[in-house]
Coordinates of C-alpha atoms in Angstrom, one line a residue:
M217 CA 48.2 -16.9 4.4
N218 CA 49.2 -18.5 1.1
N219 CA 48.8 -17.7 -2.5
F220 CA 45.5 -20.9 -2.6
K221 CA 43.9 -19.4 0.4
L222 CA 44.5 -15.8 -0.6
E223 CA 42.6 -16.5 -4.1
L224 CA 39.9 -19.0 -2.6
V225 CA 39.3 -15.3 -0.2
K226 CA 38.9 -13.2 -3.2
T227 CA 37.0 -15.6 -5.6
K228 CA 34.3 -15.8 -2.4
L229 CA 34.4 -12.3 -2.0
L230 CA 34.3 -11.3 -5.0
F231 CA 30.3 -14.2 -5.4
F232 CA 29.6 -12.1 -2.1
L233 CA 29.4 -8.7 -3.8
L234 CA 27.7 -10.0 -7.0
I235 CA 24.7 -11.5 -5.2
V236 CA 24.7 -7.8 -2.8
T237 CA 25.1 -5.8 -6.6
A238 CA 22.0 -8.0 -7.6
T239 CA 20.1 -8.2 -4.7
Y240 CA 20.4 -4.5 -3.8
A241 CA 19.1 -3.8 -8.0
Q242 CA 16.1 -5.4 -7.7
Q243 CA 14.7 -2.7 -5.5
T244 CA 11.9 0.0 -5.7
K245 CA 11.9 3.1 -4.5
T246 CA 8.0 4.6 -4.2
V247 CA 8.1 8.8 -3.2
I248 CA 4.6 9.2 -0.8
F249 CA 5.4 12.5 0.2
D250 CA 8.2 15.0 -1.0
D251 CA 9.0 18.2 1.0
I252 CA 5.8 18.5 1.6
L253 CA 5.7 21.6 4.3
F254 CA 4.5 21.3 7.8
Y255 CA 2.5 25.1 9.8
D256 CA 2.2 25.8 13.6
G257 CA 0.5 22.8 15.2
Y258 CA -1.5 25.2 17.6
A259 CA -3.0 27.4 15.2
P260 CA -5.9 27.1 12.9
T261 CA -5.5 24.5 10.0
V262 CA -3.9 27.0 6.7
N263 CA -4.6 26.8 3.3
E264 CA -1.7 26.3 1.6
P265 CA -1.5 24.0 -1.7
V266 CA -0.5 20.6 -1.5
P267 CA 0.5 19.0 -3.6
N268 CA -1.8 16.4 -6.1
D269 CA -3.4 13.6 -4.3
V270 CA -2.7 15.1 -0.5
I271 CA -5.1 15.4 1.8
R272 CA -3.4 18.3 5.2
H273 CA -5.9 16.5 8.1
R274 CA -3.6 19.7 10.1
N275 CA -1.0 21.8 10.0
D276 CA 0.7 18.7 11.6
L277 CA -0.2 15.8 9.5
Y278 CA -0.7 14.4 6.0
A279 CA -2.0 12.0 4.3
K280 CA -1.8 10.6 0.6
K281 CA -3.7 7.5 -0.8
L282 CA -1.0 4.5 -2.2
S283 CA -2.3 3.4 -5.8
A284 CA -3.1 -0.2 -6.9
Q285 CA 0.1 -0.4 -8.3
Q286 CA 2.8 1.0 -6.3
L287 CA 0.7 -1.8 -3.7
A288 CA 1.1 -4.3 -6.5
A289 CA 5.1 -3.2 -7.2
F290 CA 6.8 -4.3 -3.3
G291 CA 7.4 -7.5 -2.7
D292 CA 7.8 -8.9 1.7
E293 CA 10.9 -6.5 2.3
I294 CA 9.7 -3.3 3.4
T295 CA 11.4 -0.2 4.5
I296 CA 10.3 3.1 5.2
N297 CA 12.6 5.6 5.1
V298 CA 11.9 9.5 6.7
N299 CA 13.5 13.0 6.1
I300 CA 13.0 16.1 8.2
K301 CA 14.3 19.4 6.9
A302 CA 14.6 21.9 8.9
A303 CA 12.7 25.1 8.7
C304 CA 11.0 28.0 10.9
D305 CA 11.3 25.0 14.5
N306 CA 14.8 25.1 16.4
Y307 CA 13.4 22.7 19.0
D308 CA 12.8 18.5 20.1
R309 CA 9.9 18.1 18.5
I310 CA 7.6 14.4 17.9
G311 CA 6.8 12.8 15.1
N312 CA 5.9 9.9 13.4
V313 CA 4.3 8.1 10.3
N314 CA 1.2 6.0 10.0
L315 CA -0.8 3.9 8.2
A316 CA -3.6 4.4 7.7
L317 CA -7.2 1.6 6.1
V318 CA -9.9 3.8 4.6
P319 CA -13.7 2.7 3.5
K320 CA -12.7 1.8 0.0
G321 CA -13.6 4.6 -2.7
Q322 CA -12.8 7.7 -0.5
V323 CA -11.3 10.4 -1.1
T324 CA -10.8 11.7 2.3
Y325 CA -11.5 10.8 5.5
T326 CA -11.9 12.3 8.8
L327 CA -10.1 10.9 12.1
D328 CA -12.6 10.0 14.2
A329 CA -14.9 8.0 11.4
A330 CA -15.2 4.6 12.8
D331 CA -15.0 2.1 10.0
L332 CA -11.4 3.4 10.1
V333 CA -8.6 1.3 11.1
R334 CA -5.0 3.7 12.1
I335 CA -1.4 2.2 13.3
E336 CA 1.5 3.9 14.2
L337 CA 4.4 2.5 12.2
G338 CA 7.1 4.3 13.5
R339 CA 8.3 7.6 15.7
Y340 CA 11.2 10.0 15.9
I341 CA 12.3 13.1 17.6
T342 CA 13.5 16.0 15.6
P343 CA 16.5 17.1 16.7
F344 CA 17.0 20.7 17.9
M345 CA 18.1 22.7 14.1
N346 CA 18.8 26.4 13.0
K347 CA 18.4 25.9 9.5
N348 CA 20.7 28.1 7.7
K349 CA 22.8 25.4 9.2
T350 CA 24.6 22.0 8.1
P351 CA 23.3 19.3 8.1
N352 CA 19.3 20.8 8.2
I353 CA 18.2 17.1 7.4
V354 CA 18.4 14.0 9.2
P355 CA 17.2 11.0 7.9
Y356 CA 15.2 7.9 9.1
S357 CA 14.7 4.3 8.1
Y358 CA 12.1 1.8 10.3
D359 CA 12.3 -2.0 9.0
L360 CA 8.5 -3.1 8.8
N361 CA 8.8 -6.7 6.4
H362 CA 5.8 -7.2 8.4
I363 CA 3.1 -4.6 6.6
S364 CA 3.9 -6.5 3.8
R365 CA 1.6 -8.5 4.3
I366 CA -1.7 -5.8 5.0
F367 CA -0.4 -3.8 1.5
K368 CA -1.0 -7.8 0.0
D369 CA -3.6 -8.8 1.8
Q370 CA -7.1 -9.7 -0.5
A371 CA -9.2 -9.2 2.1
T372 CA -7.6 -6.2 3.6
L373 CA -8.0 -5.2 -0.6
A374 CA -11.2 -5.6 -1.4
K375 CA -12.6 -4.1 2.0
Y376 CA -10.0 -0.4 2.8
D377 CA -7.7 1.9 0.5
I378 CA -4.6 2.0 2.3
W379 CA -3.4 5.3 2.7
V380 CA 0.6 6.6 4.4
E381 CA 0.1 9.6 7.0
L382 CA 3.2 11.7 8.2
E383 CA 2.8 13.5 11.5
L384 CA 4.8 16.7 12.9
F385 CA 3.8 19.5 15.4
G386 CA 6.1 22.0 15.5
V387 CA 5.8 25.4 16.7
P388 CA 8.6 28.2 15.3
Y389 CA 8.1 30.5 18.0
S390 CA 11.6 30.2 19.6
A391 CA 13.1 30.4 15.9
Q392 CA 10.8 33.6 15.3
T393 CA 13.6 35.0 17.0
Q394 CA 15.8 33.1 17.3
I395 CA 16.9 32.3 13.6
P396 CA 17.5 34.7 10.6
G397 CA 15.2 34.3 8.5
C398 CA 12.3 33.1 10.7
A399 CA 10.3 36.1 11.8
G400 CA 6.6 36.4 11.2
R401 CA 6.6 33.2 9.9
N402 CA 4.4 30.2 10.4
D403 CA 6.3 27.3 9.2
V404 CA 8.0 24.3 10.4
F405 CA 9.7 21.5 8.8
Y406 CA 9.8 20.0 5.8
G407 CA 9.1 16.4 5.8
S408 CA 10.2 13.5 3.1
V409 CA 9.1 10.0 2.9
E410 CA 9.3 7.0 0.5
V411 CA 9.0 3.1 1.0
V412 CA 11.1 0.5 -0.9
S413 CA 10.9 -2.8 -1.5
N414 CA 12.4 -5.2 -3.3
L415 CA 11.4 -6.2 -6.3
V416 CA 9.1 -9.7 -6.6
A417 CA 7.6 -10.5 -10.4
D418 CA 5.9 -12.8 -9.3
P419 CA 4.6 -11.2 -5.2
Q420 CA 2.9 -13.2 -3.0
K421 CA -0.8 -12.9 -2.5
V422 CA -2.4 -13.0 0.9
D423 CA -5.9 -14.5 2.3
D424 CA -5.2 -14.5 5.9
L425 CA -4.4 -11.0 7.4
V426 CA -5.5 -10.3 11.3
L427 CA -4.6 -6.7 12.1
V428 CA -6.3 -5.6 15.8
P429 CA -5.7 -1.7 16.0
L430 CA -5.8 -1.0 19.8
L431 CA -4.3 2.3 20.6
I432 CA -2.7 5.2 18.3
K433 CA -0.6 7.9 20.5
H434 CA -2.7 7.5 23.4
D435 CA -1.3 9.8 26.2
L436 CA -0.9 7.4 29.5
N437 CA -0.4 9.8 32.6
N438 CA -1.8 10.0 35.9
Y439 CA -3.5 13.2 36.3
Q440 CA -6.1 13.5 33.2
V441 CA -9.5 11.2 33.0
G442 CA -9.9 8.3 31.1
A443 CA -5.6 8.8 30.0
S444 CA -5.4 6.0 32.8
D445 CA -6.8 3.1 34.8
A446 CA -7.5 5.8 36.8
I447 CA -6.2 9.3 38.7
G448 CA -2.8 9.0 40.6
L449 CA -2.0 5.9 38.4
S450 CA 0.3 5.2 35.1
K451 CA -0.6 1.9 34.2
K452 CA -3.3 1.3 30.7
T453 CA -6.0 -1.5 30.4
I454 CA -7.0 -2.4 27.1
N455 CA -9.8 -4.9 26.6
F456 CA -10.3 -6.5 23.3
E457 CA -12.3 -9.4 21.8
L458 CA -11.2 -12.2 19.4
D459 CA -14.2 -13.8 17.5
N460 CA -11.8 -16.9 16.0
T461 CA -8.7 -18.3 17.0
I462 CA -5.3 -16.4 15.5
Y463 CA -2.0 -17.5 15.0
N464 CA 1.5 -16.2 14.8
A465 CA 0.4 -13.0 16.9
K466 CA 2.9 -10.3 17.6
L467 CA 2.1 -7.1 20.0
F468 CA 4.1 -3.9 18.2
L469 CA 4.8 -1.5 20.3
I470 CA 5.9 2.2 20.8
T471 CA 5.8 4.5 23.6
S472 CA 8.1 8.0 24.8
N473 CA 8.7 10.0 27.8
H474 CA 7.9 12.8 27.9
G475 CA 8.1 16.2 30.1
A476 CA 10.6 18.9 30.2
G477 CA 9.7 20.5 33.3
S478 CA 11.9 20.0 36.3
G479 CA 12.0 16.2 37.6
G480 CA 10.0 15.6 33.5
E481 CA 9.8 12.6 32.4
E482 CA 11.8 12.7 29.6
Y483 CA 14.5 13.0 32.3
V484 CA 14.2 10.0 34.2
R485 CA 14.3 6.5 33.2
R486 CA 11.7 4.4 34.1
E487 CA 10.6 0.2 34.2
H488 CA 8.3 -0.6 31.9
Y489 CA 5.8 -3.2 32.2
V490 CA 4.3 -5.1 29.6
Y491 CA 1.2 -7.7 30.5
F492 CA -0.8 -9.9 28.3
D493 CA -3.6 -11.5 29.8
Q494 CA -2.2 -11.6 33.4
S495 CA 1.2 -12.5 32.7
L496 CA 4.1 -10.3 31.7
K497 CA 5.4 -10.3 28.3
L498 CA 8.1 -7.7 28.6
Q499 CA 10.0 -4.9 30.7
Y500 CA 12.8 -2.4 29.5
K501 CA 13.7 1.3 30.2
P502 CA 13.4 3.0 27.8
G503 CA 16.6 5.3 26.8
G504 CA 20.1 4.3 27.9
L505 CA 21.9 5.3 24.8
S506 CA 24.5 7.2 23.7
C507 CA 23.4 10.4 22.2
E508 CA 26.9 11.4 20.4
P509 CA 25.9 10.1 16.8
F510 CA 23.2 12.5 17.1
R511 CA 25.4 15.4 18.2
K512 CA 26.0 16.3 14.3
Y513 CA 22.5 17.2 13.5
N514 CA 21.6 19.0 16.5
T515 CA 23.0 23.0 15.3
Q516 CA 21.0 24.9 17.5
P517 CA 22.5 25.2 20.5
N518 CA 20.7 23.5 23.6
G519 CA 20.1 22.2 27.3
I520 CA 20.5 18.4 26.0
Y521 CA 23.2 19.0 24.2
Q522 CA 26.4 20.4 26.3
N523 CA 30.1 21.7 24.2
A524 CA 31.7 19.0 24.3
P525 CA 30.6 15.1 24.1
Q526 CA 30.2 13.4 26.6
S527 CA 31.1 9.9 27.9
D528 CA 28.6 6.8 27.7
Q529 CA 27.8 6.9 30.9
F530 CA 26.1 10.6 31.3
W531 CA 24.2 9.8 28.1
A532 CA 23.0 6.2 30.4
S533 CA 22.2 7.9 33.2
W534 CA 18.9 10.1 32.2
N535 CA 18.4 9.7 28.3
N536 CA 15.0 8.1 27.3
W537 CA 15.2 9.3 23.8
C538 CA 18.4 11.1 21.8
P539 CA 17.2 14.5 19.1
G540 CA 17.6 13.2 16.1
N541 CA 17.1 9.8 17.0
S542 CA 13.5 7.0 15.8
I543 CA 11.9 6.1 18.9
P544 CA 12.5 1.8 19.1
I545 CA 9.7 -0.3 18.0
R546 CA 8.6 -3.5 20.8
I547 CA 7.4 -6.2 19.3
I548 CA 6.3 -8.9 21.7
D549 CA 6.0 -12.5 20.6
L550 CA 2.3 -13.8 21.3
G551 CA 1.9 -16.9 19.5
T552 CA -1.4 -18.5 19.1
L553 CA -4.3 -16.5 21.0
A554 CA -7.9 -18.1 21.3
A555 CA -11.0 -17.0 20.9
G556 CA -12.4 -14.7 23.6
T557 CA -11.9 -11.5 25.4
H558 CA -7.9 -10.6 26.1
T559 CA -6.4 -7.9 28.1
V560 CA -3.3 -5.6 27.3
V561 CA -1.5 -4.1 30.7
L562 CA 1.2 -1.3 29.9
D563 CA 2.6 -0.1 33.6
V564 CA 4.9 2.6 34.7
P565 CA 4.6 2.1 38.1
E566 CA 7.3 5.0 39.3
A567 CA 6.5 7.5 36.9
Q568 CA 5.1 11.2 38.1
F569 CA 4.5 13.4 35.7
A570 CA 5.7 16.0 38.1
G571 CA 3.3 19.1 38.1
G572 CA 0.8 17.4 36.2
D573 CA 2.8 17.9 32.9
G574 CA 4.3 15.0 31.2
K575 CA 3.5 12.3 28.8
I576 CA 3.5 8.8 27.6
P577 CA 1.9 8.6 24.0
V578 CA 1.3 4.7 23.8
S579 CA 0.7 2.6 20.4
L580 CA 0.1 -0.5 19.7
Y581 CA -1.4 -2.7 17.4
I582 CA -1.2 -7.0 16.9
Q583 CA -0.3 -8.2 13.7
A584 CA -1.7 -12.0 13.2
H585 CA -3.2 -14.9 10.9
N586 CA -6.3 -16.6 10.8
K587 CA -5.6 -20.0 10.5
P588 CA -2.4 -22.1 11.1
Y589 CA 0.9 -21.0 9.5
T590 CA 4.9 -22.0 9.2
V591 CA 6.8 -18.7 8.7
S592 CA 10.0 -18.8 7.0
V593 CA 12.8 -17.6 9.3
E594 CA 13.1 -14.0 7.4
E595 CA 9.1 -13.7 8.7
V596 CA 9.8 -14.2 12.3
Y597 CA 10.7 -11.5 14.6
T598 CA 11.7 -12.4 18.3
A599 CA 13.5 -11.1 20.8
D600 CA 16.3 -12.4 20.4
N601 CA 16.6 -11.3 17.1
I602 CA 19.2 -8.8 15.9
K603 CA 18.9 -6.3 12.4
L604 CA 19.6 -3.7 11.4
F605 CA 19.1 -0.8 9.4
P606 CA 18.9 1.6 7.5
N607 CA 20.7 -0.9 5.4
P608 CA 22.2 0.3 2.9
T609 CA 23.6 3.8 4.7
T610 CA 25.0 7.0 4.7
D611 CA 26.3 7.7 7.9
I612 CA 23.8 5.7 11.1
V613 CA 23.3 2.1 11.2
T614 CA 20.6 1.2 14.6
I615 CA 20.5 -2.2 15.3
R616 CA 16.7 -3.5 16.7
S617 CA 16.7 -5.9 19.4
D618 CA 15.3 -6.5 22.9
H619 CA 18.3 -7.3 24.4
E620 CA 21.3 -5.2 25.8
I621 CA 24.2 -5.3 23.2
T622 CA 27.8 -6.4 25.1
S623 CA 30.0 -5.6 21.7
V624 CA 30.1 -4.8 18.1
E625 CA 33.1 -5.1 15.8
I626 CA 33.0 -3.9 12.4
W627 CA 35.5 -5.7 10.0
D628 CA 36.1 -4.9 5.8
L629 CA 36.5 -7.4 3.6
T630 CA 40.6 -7.5 3.9
G631 CA 39.7 -9.3 7.2
K632 CA 40.5 -6.1 9.5
K633 CA 38.6 -4.8 12.5
V634 CA 38.1 -1.6 11.8
G635 CA 35.7 -0.8 14.6
F636 CA 34.6 -2.0 18.2
I637 CA 31.5 -0.1 20.5
R638 CA 29.0 -0.9 23.2
D639 CA 25.8 0.5 21.6
K640 CA 23.0 -0.3 19.3
V641 CA 24.1 3.0 17.7
I642 CA 26.5 2.6 14.9
D643 CA 28.5 5.6 13.6
L644 CA 29.8 4.7 10.2
T645 CA 29.9 8.5 9.1
T646 CA 33.7 8.4 9.1
Y647 CA 34.2 5.2 7.6
A648 CA 34.6 5.0 3.8
A649 CA 32.2 3.6 1.0
G650 CA 32.3 0.0 0.6
I651 CA 30.9 -3.2 2.4
Y652 CA 31.6 -4.1 6.3
I653 CA 31.0 -7.2 7.9
I654 CA 29.2 -6.0 11.5
K655 CA 29.6 -8.3 14.3
V656 CA 27.0 -8.4 17.7
T657 CA 27.1 -9.9 20.6
S658 CA 24.0 -9.2 23.0
A659 CA 23.5 -10.1 26.8
S660 CA 21.2 -12.8 25.7
G661 CA 24.8 -15.2 24.9
N662 CA 23.2 -13.9 21.0
Q663 CA 26.4 -13.7 18.1
S664 CA 25.3 -12.6 14.6
Q665 CA 27.5 -11.5 11.5
H666 CA 26.0 -8.8 9.1
K667 CA 26.4 -7.3 6.2
V668 CA 26.2 -3.4 5.8
I669 CA 26.6 -1.8 3.3
K670 CA 28.1 1.9 3.5
N671 CA 27.2 4.4 0.7

């Protein structure tokens, strides 16, 4: 490379660094929960003190209202970070972060209230953690730009207060005998939540939001009345009415498979089918990714992580999810929907729920606009789009795409390729702090480049 080209490259890199620095300096970080302590999910609700403005619904569920000042400070880019720290539960458990829209002015609310709106934003699985070993904290991150419209919609804010919920069901019984310092204790995990957003001087106010909650953690199985369309089926049909035509509609779906008994649904990967108005919109088989990037968080010996690293083929053969990882949020573009009755169906026809055990918790909601709306490229998510988060990161970056990823190349700013994988989980733990270019190729032929900051 001649001197002129070298100087040009240096100039471009310097310009890029200035842009990145300016971009990430203009952020607001709002702490919602700071090491809130969860207790035995099976036990009666404890009477332990809670921080100011936090309510305890159950031992496994806390909520806190967002203030008007916090909502006003958020821009159109939203990331929610969740940190879970080990206490006296050393098993893999399911948790989630939710939004609750509560009628204006209430100081608390009940979960079965008819005028309450709740949606699940993100789900995670804890690793097997021994609180006496490090790392004893596991991070999860969710790219949720679309909820900025909920935070800014004037009709919604006039009718509701917006609360953030953190949920994590744990039990201490094994840790009481297996983990030094846990004898007689009933606390299970600590949880923290922060909202990270771009800081906008004069954020746009919205007045055309449509939010249709359909299911929140509904346990789909084939052996309980009401869990599915009929006993013996692993199919759930949801009918709903629209009073008016809605536009740019997107269906947000979260599912995870549970049941740890012999032949349980945790260990068998099944095809899932999503239909909207009798048309197949999405077919997917959960899991199939390597769990190796999350091995370091699994400090308690367990039957999932063996003593030595396993191949990608090993993990792909059976795992629906990894202890220590988040569960994918699947987004289905529905476009314009006419007024009238509509139907969503989730069908897992091969699910067996051996021994009348196990479940597939399902969360579904639709977000749309009530008038024609031309969105910018930044606001649209389609199945072909590829997104990386969290960014910046300290260790793990996850690729969000409904397509299979065929290759991931990692380049540094000198133009040297420093890594290559075939996975949606990128482990940058051993990489030096700095900026990297991630080149992603999907099975659909999509190619994209992403700038990632490693702190």
